[in-house]
Tab-separated table of C-alpha atoms and ligand atoms in Angstrom:
chain	number	residue	atom	x	y	z
A	185	MET	CA	-0.189	-0.055	-0.175
A	186	LEU	CA	1.901	3.568	-0.780
A	187	THR	CA	0.232	6.479	-0.196
A	188	LEU	CA	2.439	9.871	-1.799
A	189	LYS	CA	2.260	12.409	0.096
A	190	LYS	CA	4.917	14.627	-1.699
A	191	ILE	CA	7.349	14.831	-5.257
A	192	VAL	CA	9.614	16.977	-5.391
A	193	LEU	CA	10.624	17.119	-9.293
A	194	ARG	CA	14.415	18.391	-9.913
A	195	GLU	CA	16.097	19.178	-13.386
A	196	ILE	CA	20.093	18.765	-13.086
A	197	ARG	CA	22.837	18.394	-15.627
A	198	LEU	CA	25.104	15.767	-16.740
A	199	ARG	CA	28.019	16.353	-19.119
A	200	LEU	CA	28.153	13.188	-20.970
A	201	LYS	CA	32.084	12.128	-21.401
A	202	GLU	CA	31.530	12.448	-25.339
A	203	PRO	CA	28.681	14.203	-27.254
A	204	PHE	CA	26.070	11.987	-28.466
A	205	ARG	CA	25.273	12.120	-32.045
A	206	ILE	CA	21.723	10.909	-33.191
A	207	SER	CA	20.410	11.107	-36.610
A	208	SER	CA	18.261	13.246	-35.107
A	209	GLY	CA	19.922	15.953	-32.804
A	210	VAL	CA	23.274	15.533	-30.845
A	211	VAL	CA	23.204	15.737	-27.102
A	212	ASP	CA	26.336	17.071	-24.937
A	213	GLU	CA	24.720	17.576	-21.605
A	214	ARG	CA	22.532	15.442	-20.285
A	215	ARG	CA	18.983	17.784	-19.497
A	216	ILE	CA	17.624	15.614	-16.533
A	217	LEU	CA	14.162	15.221	-14.584
A	218	LEU	CA	14.091	12.932	-11.034
A	219	LEU	CA	12.044	12.641	-9.121
A	220	GLU	CA	11.623	11.771	-5.673
A	221	LEU	CA	8.453	10.157	-4.146
A	222	HIS	CA	7.404	10.443	-0.306
A	223	ASP	CA	5.460	8.609	1.170
A	224	ALA	CA	3.251	9.013	3.510
A	225	ASP	CA	5.426	6.433	6.513
A	226	GLY	CA	8.082	8.409	5.258
A	227	ALA	CA	9.738	6.403	3.160
A	228	ILE	CA	11.145	7.514	-0.515
A	229	GLU	CA	12.351	6.243	-3.787
A	230	TRP	CA	13.852	8.266	-6.660
A	231	SER	CA	12.477	8.113	-10.706
A	232	GLU	CA	13.937	9.421	-13.910
A	233	CYS	CA	12.378	10.821	-16.434
A	234	VAL	CA	13.915	9.495	-19.905
A	235	ALA	CA	12.861	12.792	-21.762
A	236	GLY	CA	15.280	14.635	-23.791
A	237	GLU	CA	15.745	18.605	-24.578
A	238	TRP	CA	14.390	18.335	-27.659
A	239	PRO	CA	10.863	16.482	-29.306
A	240	ASN	CA	13.380	14.717	-32.265
A	241	TYR	CA	13.291	11.019	-30.719
A	242	SER	CA	9.262	11.515	-29.064
A	243	TYR	CA	7.174	14.969	-28.766
A	244	GLU	CA	8.173	14.920	-25.032
A	245	THR	CA	10.634	17.020	-23.692
A	246	ILE	CA	11.533	17.536	-20.245
A	247	ASP	CA	9.795	20.818	-20.202
A	248	THR	CA	6.388	19.063	-21.296
A	249	ALA	CA	7.264	16.786	-19.064
A	250	TRP	CA	7.459	18.695	-15.969
A	251	LEU	CA	4.402	20.242	-17.392
A	252	ALA	CA	2.910	17.222	-17.703
A	253	ILE	CA	3.519	15.463	-14.074
A	254	ARG	CA	2.307	19.242	-12.423
A	255	GLU	CA	-0.091	19.701	-13.524
A	256	TRP	CA	-2.059	16.751	-14.893
A	257	LEU	CA	-1.055	13.844	-13.909
A	258	ALA	CA	1.182	13.990	-10.379
A	259	PRO	CA	-2.449	15.047	-9.418
A	260	ARG	CA	-3.642	11.995	-9.853
A	261	VAL	CA	-1.255	10.124	-7.630
A	262	LEU	CA	-0.769	12.822	-4.773
A	263	GLY	CA	-3.111	11.313	-1.462
A	264	THR	CA	-4.316	8.570	-3.253
A	265	SER	CA	-3.995	5.209	-1.720
A	266	ILE	CA	-2.408	2.592	-4.002
A	267	ARG	CA	-3.329	-0.717	-3.162
A	268	ALA	CA	-0.316	-1.922	-5.867
A	269	PRO	CA	1.676	0.164	-8.554
A	270	GLY	CA	0.230	-1.457	-11.053
A	271	GLU	CA	-2.979	0.228	-10.637
A	272	VAL	CA	-0.474	3.504	-11.281
A	273	TYR	CA	-0.984	3.124	-14.904
A	274	ASP	CA	-5.119	3.174	-15.383
A	275	LEU	CA	-5.104	5.860	-12.582
A	276	LEU	CA	-2.914	7.967	-14.990
A	277	GLY	CA	-3.966	6.572	-18.495
A	278	ARG	CA	-7.959	7.208	-17.421
A	279	ASN	CA	-8.641	10.743	-20.159
A	280	ILE	CA	-4.697	11.350	-20.333
A	281	SER	CA	-3.701	10.837	-23.305
A	282	GLY	CA	0.183	10.440	-24.688
A	283	HIS	CA	3.226	11.795	-22.096
A	284	ASN	CA	4.274	8.424	-21.521
A	285	MET	CA	7.247	9.486	-20.526
A	286	ALA	CA	6.132	11.800	-17.683
A	287	LYS	CA	3.606	9.371	-16.831
A	288	ALA	CA	6.800	6.457	-16.766
A	289	ALA	CA	8.665	8.566	-14.318
A	290	LEU	CA	5.856	8.240	-11.623
A	291	GLU	CA	4.756	4.844	-12.318
A	292	MET	CA	8.306	2.975	-12.231
A	293	GLY	CA	8.823	5.651	-8.971
A	294	CYS	CA	6.092	4.129	-7.943
A	295	HIS	CA	6.926	0.478	-8.607
A	296	GLY	CA	10.095	1.334	-6.989
A	297	LEU	CA	8.639	3.374	-3.931
A	298	ALA	CA	6.618	-0.013	-3.365
A	299	ALA	CA	9.554	-2.726	-3.399
A	300	ARG	CA	11.743	0.019	-0.848
A	301	LYS	CA	8.534	-0.333	1.324
A	302	ALA	CA	8.240	-4.008	1.412
A	303	GLY	CA	12.198	-4.544	1.462
A	304	THR	CA	12.979	-6.784	-1.916
A	305	SER	CA	14.539	-5.415	-4.773
A	306	LEU	CA	12.723	-3.657	-7.686
A	307	SER	CA	13.864	-6.922	-9.964
A	308	GLN	CA	12.346	-9.272	-7.524
A	309	SER	CA	8.855	-7.002	-7.252
A	310	ILE	CA	8.188	-7.507	-11.024
A	311	GLY	CA	8.935	-10.802	-11.608
A	312	GLY	CA	12.330	-11.008	-12.643
A	313	GLU	CA	14.870	-14.063	-12.663
A	314	ARG	CA	18.398	-12.530	-13.856
A	315	GLU	CA	21.041	-12.162	-11.538
A	316	ARG	CA	22.826	-10.254	-13.907
A	317	VAL	CA	22.399	-8.608	-17.297
A	318	PRO	CA	23.906	-9.342	-20.843
A	319	THR	CA	25.178	-5.745	-21.679
A	320	GLY	CA	25.292	-4.078	-24.988
A	321	ILE	CA	27.130	-0.497	-26.164
A	322	SER	CA	25.235	1.795	-28.600
A	323	ILE	CA	27.806	4.489	-30.505
A	324	GLY	CA	26.832	7.818	-31.299
A	325	ILE	CA	27.436	8.833	-35.319
A	326	GLN	CA	31.355	9.964	-35.206
A	327	LYS	CA	32.746	12.248	-38.351
A	328	GLU	CA	34.990	9.241	-39.902
A	329	PRO	CA	34.550	5.273	-40.396
A	330	PRO	CA	38.170	5.190	-38.449
A	331	ALA	CA	36.541	6.831	-35.097
A	332	LEU	CA	33.496	4.399	-35.652
A	333	VAL	CA	35.562	1.506	-35.725
A	334	GLU	CA	38.113	2.952	-33.019
A	335	ARG	CA	35.282	3.482	-30.428
A	336	ALA	CA	33.945	-0.579	-32.220
A	337	LYS	CA	36.995	-2.210	-31.358
A	338	ARG	CA	37.370	-0.849	-27.554
A	339	ALA	CA	33.996	-1.476	-26.493
A	340	LEU	CA	34.538	-5.241	-27.872
A	341	ALA	CA	37.163	-5.311	-25.614
A	342	ASP	CA	35.849	-4.253	-22.754
A	343	GLY	CA	33.880	-7.237	-22.874
A	344	TYR	CA	30.527	-5.287	-24.216
A	345	ARG	CA	28.335	-8.346	-26.037
A	346	LYS	CA	26.635	-6.192	-28.966
A	347	ILE	CA	27.843	-3.002	-30.577
A	348	LYS	CA	24.925	-1.096	-32.064
A	349	VAL	CA	26.063	1.758	-34.745
A	350	LYS	CA	23.867	5.215	-34.557
A	351	ILE	CA	24.102	5.012	-38.528
A	352	GLN	CA	22.059	8.740	-40.825
A	353	PRO	CA	21.870	9.009	-44.777
A	354	GLY	CA	25.746	9.659	-45.545
A	355	ALA	CA	26.718	7.581	-42.440
A	356	ASP	CA	25.809	4.376	-42.630
A	357	VAL	CA	27.180	1.224	-45.158
A	358	ASP	CA	30.627	2.686	-45.394
A	359	TYR	CA	30.355	2.885	-42.083
A	360	VAL	CA	28.635	-0.164	-41.536
A	361	ARG	CA	31.146	-2.165	-43.578
A	362	ALA	CA	34.458	-1.027	-41.466
A	363	VAL	CA	33.308	-1.793	-38.175
A	364	ARG	CA	32.095	-5.426	-40.193
A	365	ARG	CA	35.413	-5.616	-41.769
A	366	ALA	CA	37.246	-4.507	-38.249
A	367	LEU	CA	35.272	-6.927	-35.915
A	368	PRO	CA	35.266	-10.686	-35.344
A	369	PRO	CA	33.137	-12.219	-37.480
A	370	ASP	CA	30.921	-13.630	-35.144
A	371	THR	CA	30.294	-10.310	-33.351
A	372	ASP	CA	26.565	-9.325	-32.553
A	373	LEU	CA	26.806	-6.094	-35.015
A	374	MET	CA	23.838	-4.042	-35.395
A	375	ALA	CA	21.990	-0.333	-36.460
A	376	ASP	CA	20.091	2.105	-35.464
A	377	ALA	CA	18.558	4.280	-37.398
A	378	ASN	CA	15.895	6.244	-35.670
A	379	SER	CA	14.043	7.215	-38.107
A	380	ALA	CA	16.011	8.372	-40.170
A	381	TYR	CA	15.398	6.678	-43.895
A	382	THR	CA	11.652	6.455	-46.201
A	383	LEU	CA	11.366	3.621	-48.483
A	384	ASP	CA	12.260	5.681	-51.379
A	385	ASP	CA	15.647	4.462	-49.205
A	386	ALA	CA	14.751	0.880	-49.391
A	387	ASP	CA	17.417	-0.142	-51.908
A	388	HIS	CA	20.204	2.043	-49.995
A	389	LEU	CA	19.097	0.289	-46.806
A	390	SER	CA	18.990	-3.653	-48.971
A	391	ALA	CA	22.665	-3.120	-48.996
A	392	LEU	CA	23.061	-3.044	-45.185
A	393	ASP	CA	22.233	-6.878	-45.511
A	394	GLU	CA	25.528	-8.271	-46.955
A	395	PHE	CA	26.414	-7.490	-42.685
A	396	ALA	CA	24.840	-9.603	-41.627
A	397	LEU	CA	23.470	-7.676	-39.245
A	398	ILE	CA	22.156	-9.209	-35.622
A	399	MET	CA	19.164	-6.198	-36.461
A	400	VAL	CA	18.723	-2.848	-37.903
A	401	GLU	CA	16.406	-0.777	-35.994
A	402	GLN	CA	14.127	2.083	-36.244
A	403	PRO	CA	15.467	2.514	-39.933
A	404	LEU	CA	11.350	4.285	-40.527
A	405	HIS	CA	9.117	6.733	-38.724
A	406	ARG	CA	7.069	5.890	-36.010
A	407	ASP	CA	4.057	5.617	-37.464
A	408	ASP	CA	5.355	3.883	-40.670
A	409	LEU	CA	4.035	0.237	-39.872
A	410	VAL	CA	2.987	-0.680	-42.949
A	411	ARG	CA	6.424	0.787	-44.961
A	412	HIS	CA	8.414	-0.969	-42.554
A	413	ALA	CA	6.513	-4.637	-43.276
A	414	ARG	CA	6.750	-3.158	-47.037
A	415	LEU	CA	10.543	-2.613	-46.443
A	416	GLN	CA	11.233	-6.060	-43.812
A	417	LYS	CA	9.730	-7.999	-46.828
A	418	ARG	CA	12.513	-6.967	-49.045
A	419	MET	CA	15.116	-7.339	-45.885
A	420	ARG	CA	16.962	-10.352	-45.266
A	421	THR	CA	18.225	-8.181	-41.487
A	422	PRO	CA	15.550	-8.733	-38.832
A	423	ILE	CA	13.744	-4.938	-38.384
A	424	CYS	CA	13.219	-3.977	-34.406
A	425	LEU	CA	11.328	-1.008	-33.739
A	426	ASP	CA	11.828	0.948	-30.784
A	427	GLU	CA	9.700	4.398	-31.165
A	428	SER	CA	7.094	3.039	-32.759
A	429	ILE	CA	6.100	0.718	-29.800
A	430	THR	CA	4.465	2.790	-27.669
A	431	ASP	CA	1.873	0.630	-26.472
A	432	VAL	CA	0.915	-3.176	-26.560
A	433	ALA	CA	-1.760	-2.458	-29.486
A	434	ARG	CA	1.827	-1.378	-31.964
A	435	CYS	CA	3.284	-3.871	-30.845
A	436	GLU	CA	-0.168	-6.342	-32.158
A	437	ASP	CA	-0.488	-3.658	-35.235
A	438	MET	CA	3.941	-4.668	-36.006
A	439	ILE	CA	2.842	-8.357	-35.466
A	440	ALA	CA	0.141	-8.477	-37.391
A	441	LEU	CA	1.442	-6.537	-39.871
A	442	LYS	CA	5.197	-7.824	-39.626
A	443	SER	CA	6.932	-4.659	-40.192
A	444	GLY	CA	9.517	-6.029	-37.421
A	445	ARG	CA	11.159	-9.134	-35.602
A	446	ILE	CA	12.160	-8.318	-32.784
A	447	VAL	CA	11.336	-5.427	-30.228
A	448	ASN	CA	13.285	-2.744	-28.347
A	449	ILE	CA	11.694	-1.750	-25.141
A	450	LYS	CA	12.090	1.457	-23.210
A	451	PRO	CA	9.455	1.753	-19.981
A	452	GLY	CA	9.882	4.833	-20.312
A	453	ARG	CA	8.708	4.615	-23.810
A	454	VAL	CA	5.719	2.706	-22.990
A	455	ALA	CA	4.274	4.753	-19.613
A	456	GLY	CA	6.205	2.455	-17.527
A	457	PHE	CA	6.358	-1.015	-16.111
A	458	THR	CA	3.052	-2.146	-16.990
A	459	VAL	CA	2.965	-1.935	-20.599
A	460	ALA	CA	6.801	-3.100	-21.095
A	461	ARG	CA	5.773	-6.124	-19.278
A	462	ARG	CA	2.817	-6.724	-21.401
A	463	ILE	CA	4.814	-6.112	-24.475
A	464	HIS	CA	7.530	-8.336	-22.841
A	465	ASP	CA	4.821	-10.848	-22.570
A	466	LEU	CA	3.342	-10.870	-25.999
A	467	CYS	CA	6.089	-10.736	-27.801
A	468	GLN	CA	7.239	-13.874	-25.171
A	469	GLY	CA	4.227	-15.415	-26.897
A	470	ASN	CA	4.717	-14.850	-29.909
A	471	GLY	CA	8.384	-16.363	-31.052
A	472	ILE	CA	9.726	-12.148	-30.577
A	473	PRO	CA	13.133	-11.795	-28.816
A	474	VAL	CA	13.211	-8.610	-26.791
A	475	TRP	CA	15.684	-6.288	-25.796
A	476	CYS	CA	15.728	-2.870	-22.627
A	477	GLY	CA	17.256	-0.379	-24.829
A	478	GLY	CA	18.289	3.322	-22.911
A	479	MET	CA	18.355	6.808	-23.355
A	480	LEU	CA	21.543	8.452	-22.469
A	481	GLU	CA	19.803	7.760	-18.242
A	482	SER	CA	21.524	8.753	-15.302
A	483	GLY	CA	21.824	5.627	-12.656
A	484	VAL	CA	18.857	5.986	-11.483
A	485	GLY	CA	16.769	5.645	-14.694
A	486	ARG	CA	19.095	2.936	-15.429
A	487	ALA	CA	18.302	1.061	-11.704
A	488	TYR	CA	14.449	0.186	-14.085
A	489	ASN	CA	16.074	-0.736	-16.599
A	490	VAL	CA	18.014	-3.520	-15.053
A	491	ALA	CA	15.507	-4.619	-12.904
A	492	LEU	CA	13.108	-5.391	-16.472
A	493	ALA	CA	16.193	-6.315	-18.027
A	494	SER	CA	16.018	-9.104	-15.338
A	495	LEU	CA	13.026	-10.743	-16.976
A	496	PRO	CA	12.744	-13.384	-18.882
A	497	ASN	CA	12.342	-12.842	-22.553
A	498	PHE	CA	14.767	-9.464	-22.716
A	499	SER	CA	16.807	-12.938	-23.998
A	500	LEU	CA	18.946	-9.579	-25.786
A	501	PRO	CA	22.051	-7.691	-24.493
A	502	GLY	CA	20.432	-4.244	-24.145
A	503	ASP	CA	21.705	-0.675	-23.553
A	504	LEU	CA	22.499	-0.569	-20.406
A	505	SER	CA	26.075	-0.023	-20.259
A	506	PRO	CA	27.808	0.872	-16.623
A	507	SER	CA	28.052	4.314	-15.736
A	508	ALA	CA	31.933	5.243	-16.596
A	509	ARG	CA	30.975	4.586	-20.260
A	510	TYR	CA	28.781	7.656	-20.405
A	511	TRP	CA	29.765	9.741	-16.623
A	512	GLU	CA	32.178	11.263	-15.182
A	513	ARG	CA	30.364	10.194	-11.660
A	514	ASP	CA	27.960	9.668	-11.593
A	515	ILE	CA	25.134	10.660	-9.231
A	516	VAL	CA	24.026	7.038	-7.382
A	517	THR	CA	26.339	4.501	-5.455
A	518	PRO	CA	27.770	2.331	-5.650
A	519	GLU	CA	28.243	2.981	-9.401
A	520	TRP	CA	26.984	0.393	-12.607
A	521	THR	CA	29.758	-1.573	-13.339
A	522	MET	CA	29.992	-4.207	-16.239
A	523	ASP	CA	32.698	-7.153	-15.805
A	524	ALA	CA	34.654	-8.317	-18.287
A	525	ASN	CA	32.067	-10.485	-19.837
A	526	GLY	CA	29.539	-7.620	-20.689
A	527	MET	CA	27.270	-8.290	-17.298
A	528	VAL	CA	26.264	-5.973	-15.069
A	529	ALA	CA	25.067	-7.325	-12.194
A	530	VAL	CA	21.298	-6.826	-10.807
A	531	PRO	CA	21.072	-5.536	-7.326
A	532	ARG	CA	18.892	-8.216	-5.678
A	533	ASP	CA	19.799	-8.333	-2.656
A	534	ARG	CA	19.377	-5.030	-2.097
A	535	PRO	CA	15.740	-3.008	-1.663
A	536	GLY	CA	14.129	-0.457	-4.030
A	537	ILE	CA	16.068	0.321	-6.431
A	538	GLY	CA	18.923	-1.337	-5.474
A	539	VAL	CA	21.620	2.012	-5.623
A	540	THR	CA	21.291	5.256	-3.169
A	541	VAL	CA	21.615	8.257	-4.983
A	542	ASP	CA	24.117	11.127	-3.797
A	543	GLY	CA	21.824	13.995	-2.526
A	544	ASP	CA	24.670	16.460	-1.688
A	545	ARG	CA	25.296	15.669	-5.551
A	546	VAL	CA	21.950	15.931	-7.309
A	547	ASP	CA	21.585	20.172	-5.541
A	548	ASP	CA	25.270	20.512	-6.894
A	549	LEU	CA	24.146	19.522	-10.184
A	550	THR	CA	20.369	21.178	-9.697
A	551	VAL	CA	19.192	24.029	-12.259
A	552	ARG	CA	15.843	24.241	-10.487
A	553	SER	CA	13.403	22.357	-8.292
A	554	GLU	CA	9.683	22.248	-7.283
A	555	GLU	CA	8.237	20.313	-4.768
A	556	LEU	CA	4.010	18.649	-5.600
A	557	ARG	CA	1.998	18.345	-2.222
A	558	SER	CA	-1.033	15.879	-1.469
A	559	ARG	CA	-3.790	18.444	-0.286
A	560	THR	CA	-5.281	15.787	1.869
A	561	ALA	CA	-2.044	13.612	2.974
B	161	OSB	O1	17.271	5.389	-30.307
B	161	OSB	O2	17.981	3.536	-28.588
B	161	OSB	C1	18.383	4.885	-29.019
B	161	OSB	C2	19.641	7.681	-27.066
B	161	OSB	C3	18.579	8.270	-26.702
B	161	OSB	C4	17.701	8.415	-27.672
B	161	OSB	C5	17.603	7.318	-29.331
B	161	OSB	C6	18.211	5.509	-28.721
B	161	OSB	C7	19.209	6.463	-27.819
B	161	OSB	C8	20.638	5.163	-27.752
B	161	OSB	C9	21.285	5.458	-26.517
B	161	OSB	O3	20.836	4.224	-28.194
B	161	OSB	C10	21.908	3.445	-25.534
B	161	OSB	C11	22.007	4.336	-24.630
B	161	OSB	O4	21.544	4.574	-23.110
B	161	OSB	O5	23.318	3.484	-24.026
B	162	MG	MG1	16.844	3.103	-30.987
């Protein structure tokens, strides 16, 4: 049982070690929205909203999420008796369309808080089974293929079990060829286009088939399920959908239309764990592999992704790189680490999200904050 009496919103700025470029934009300093959720009985847990600064990956941004949480979403949970965190999705969804990332920050926070109150780990509380999860790396677009090759080689030496390279028109076939030639032939390699192409590029994209990629992620626009199906018919390489899969129905449509054969599940994109779990189960029943994507999260958001990735059908390595891949210093202790075999340990022996937020450091990094309170509790 949860009753939230206060939620503190904070924006922190966290500089990436290296700018991260995808087809639709570049990030060098992450603007991150953190939530601190306070239960009426005194328990506290943190969550993170994955929305970025610009409406490129999604129409949501940190600023729209802040507004949505303050005006429409937080008032629904503050002061409300919540028997189980599984109720929160319906509570937030009724007559409020979209804003999945804003909803997810609250929904997942309630899962984290409920686990903390129960003294169990987030992984165990959602039915996770794995003690360790395999990790891949997502490498941003580089100026020239050699820079990409160098990063991919280093990642493989570090132990990463899947290498994903971002692509866009003008930085695709030649880049992927260079990486494929430089790595051992059995390396699990993939490309992510973040919607940079149209069906007119089908022949060009088919040139990727010769590199035996384990998948190509989101080549076309998020709403292009029919066109993805046409493209998939023309390509040997399995298509994986990311941006397109915003709820269970879209995943059913993907399966029915054959728009893709693999799904990248990001809980932030699908309004939280409830839908992430349903998509996971739907895919499991249809023989569709899933893996857990990332959104350059701090150590707080990473905790939720790692817990989710401990569910049984997350059969492919996720974008769950350790803290040091992104930041000089993370905001949690212990920081997230990866062993030499590319595995991240799931903190199943610690309650709640399994890491401690460094409050002083968060205070130092905070550029704005706002307290939302229940009018009743
Ligand atoms: O498409 O998976 C994506 C980062 C920002 C926006 C979209 C994506 C990504 C990544 C980063 O690929 C993965 C990570 O967090 O390491
Ligand atoms: Mg992606």
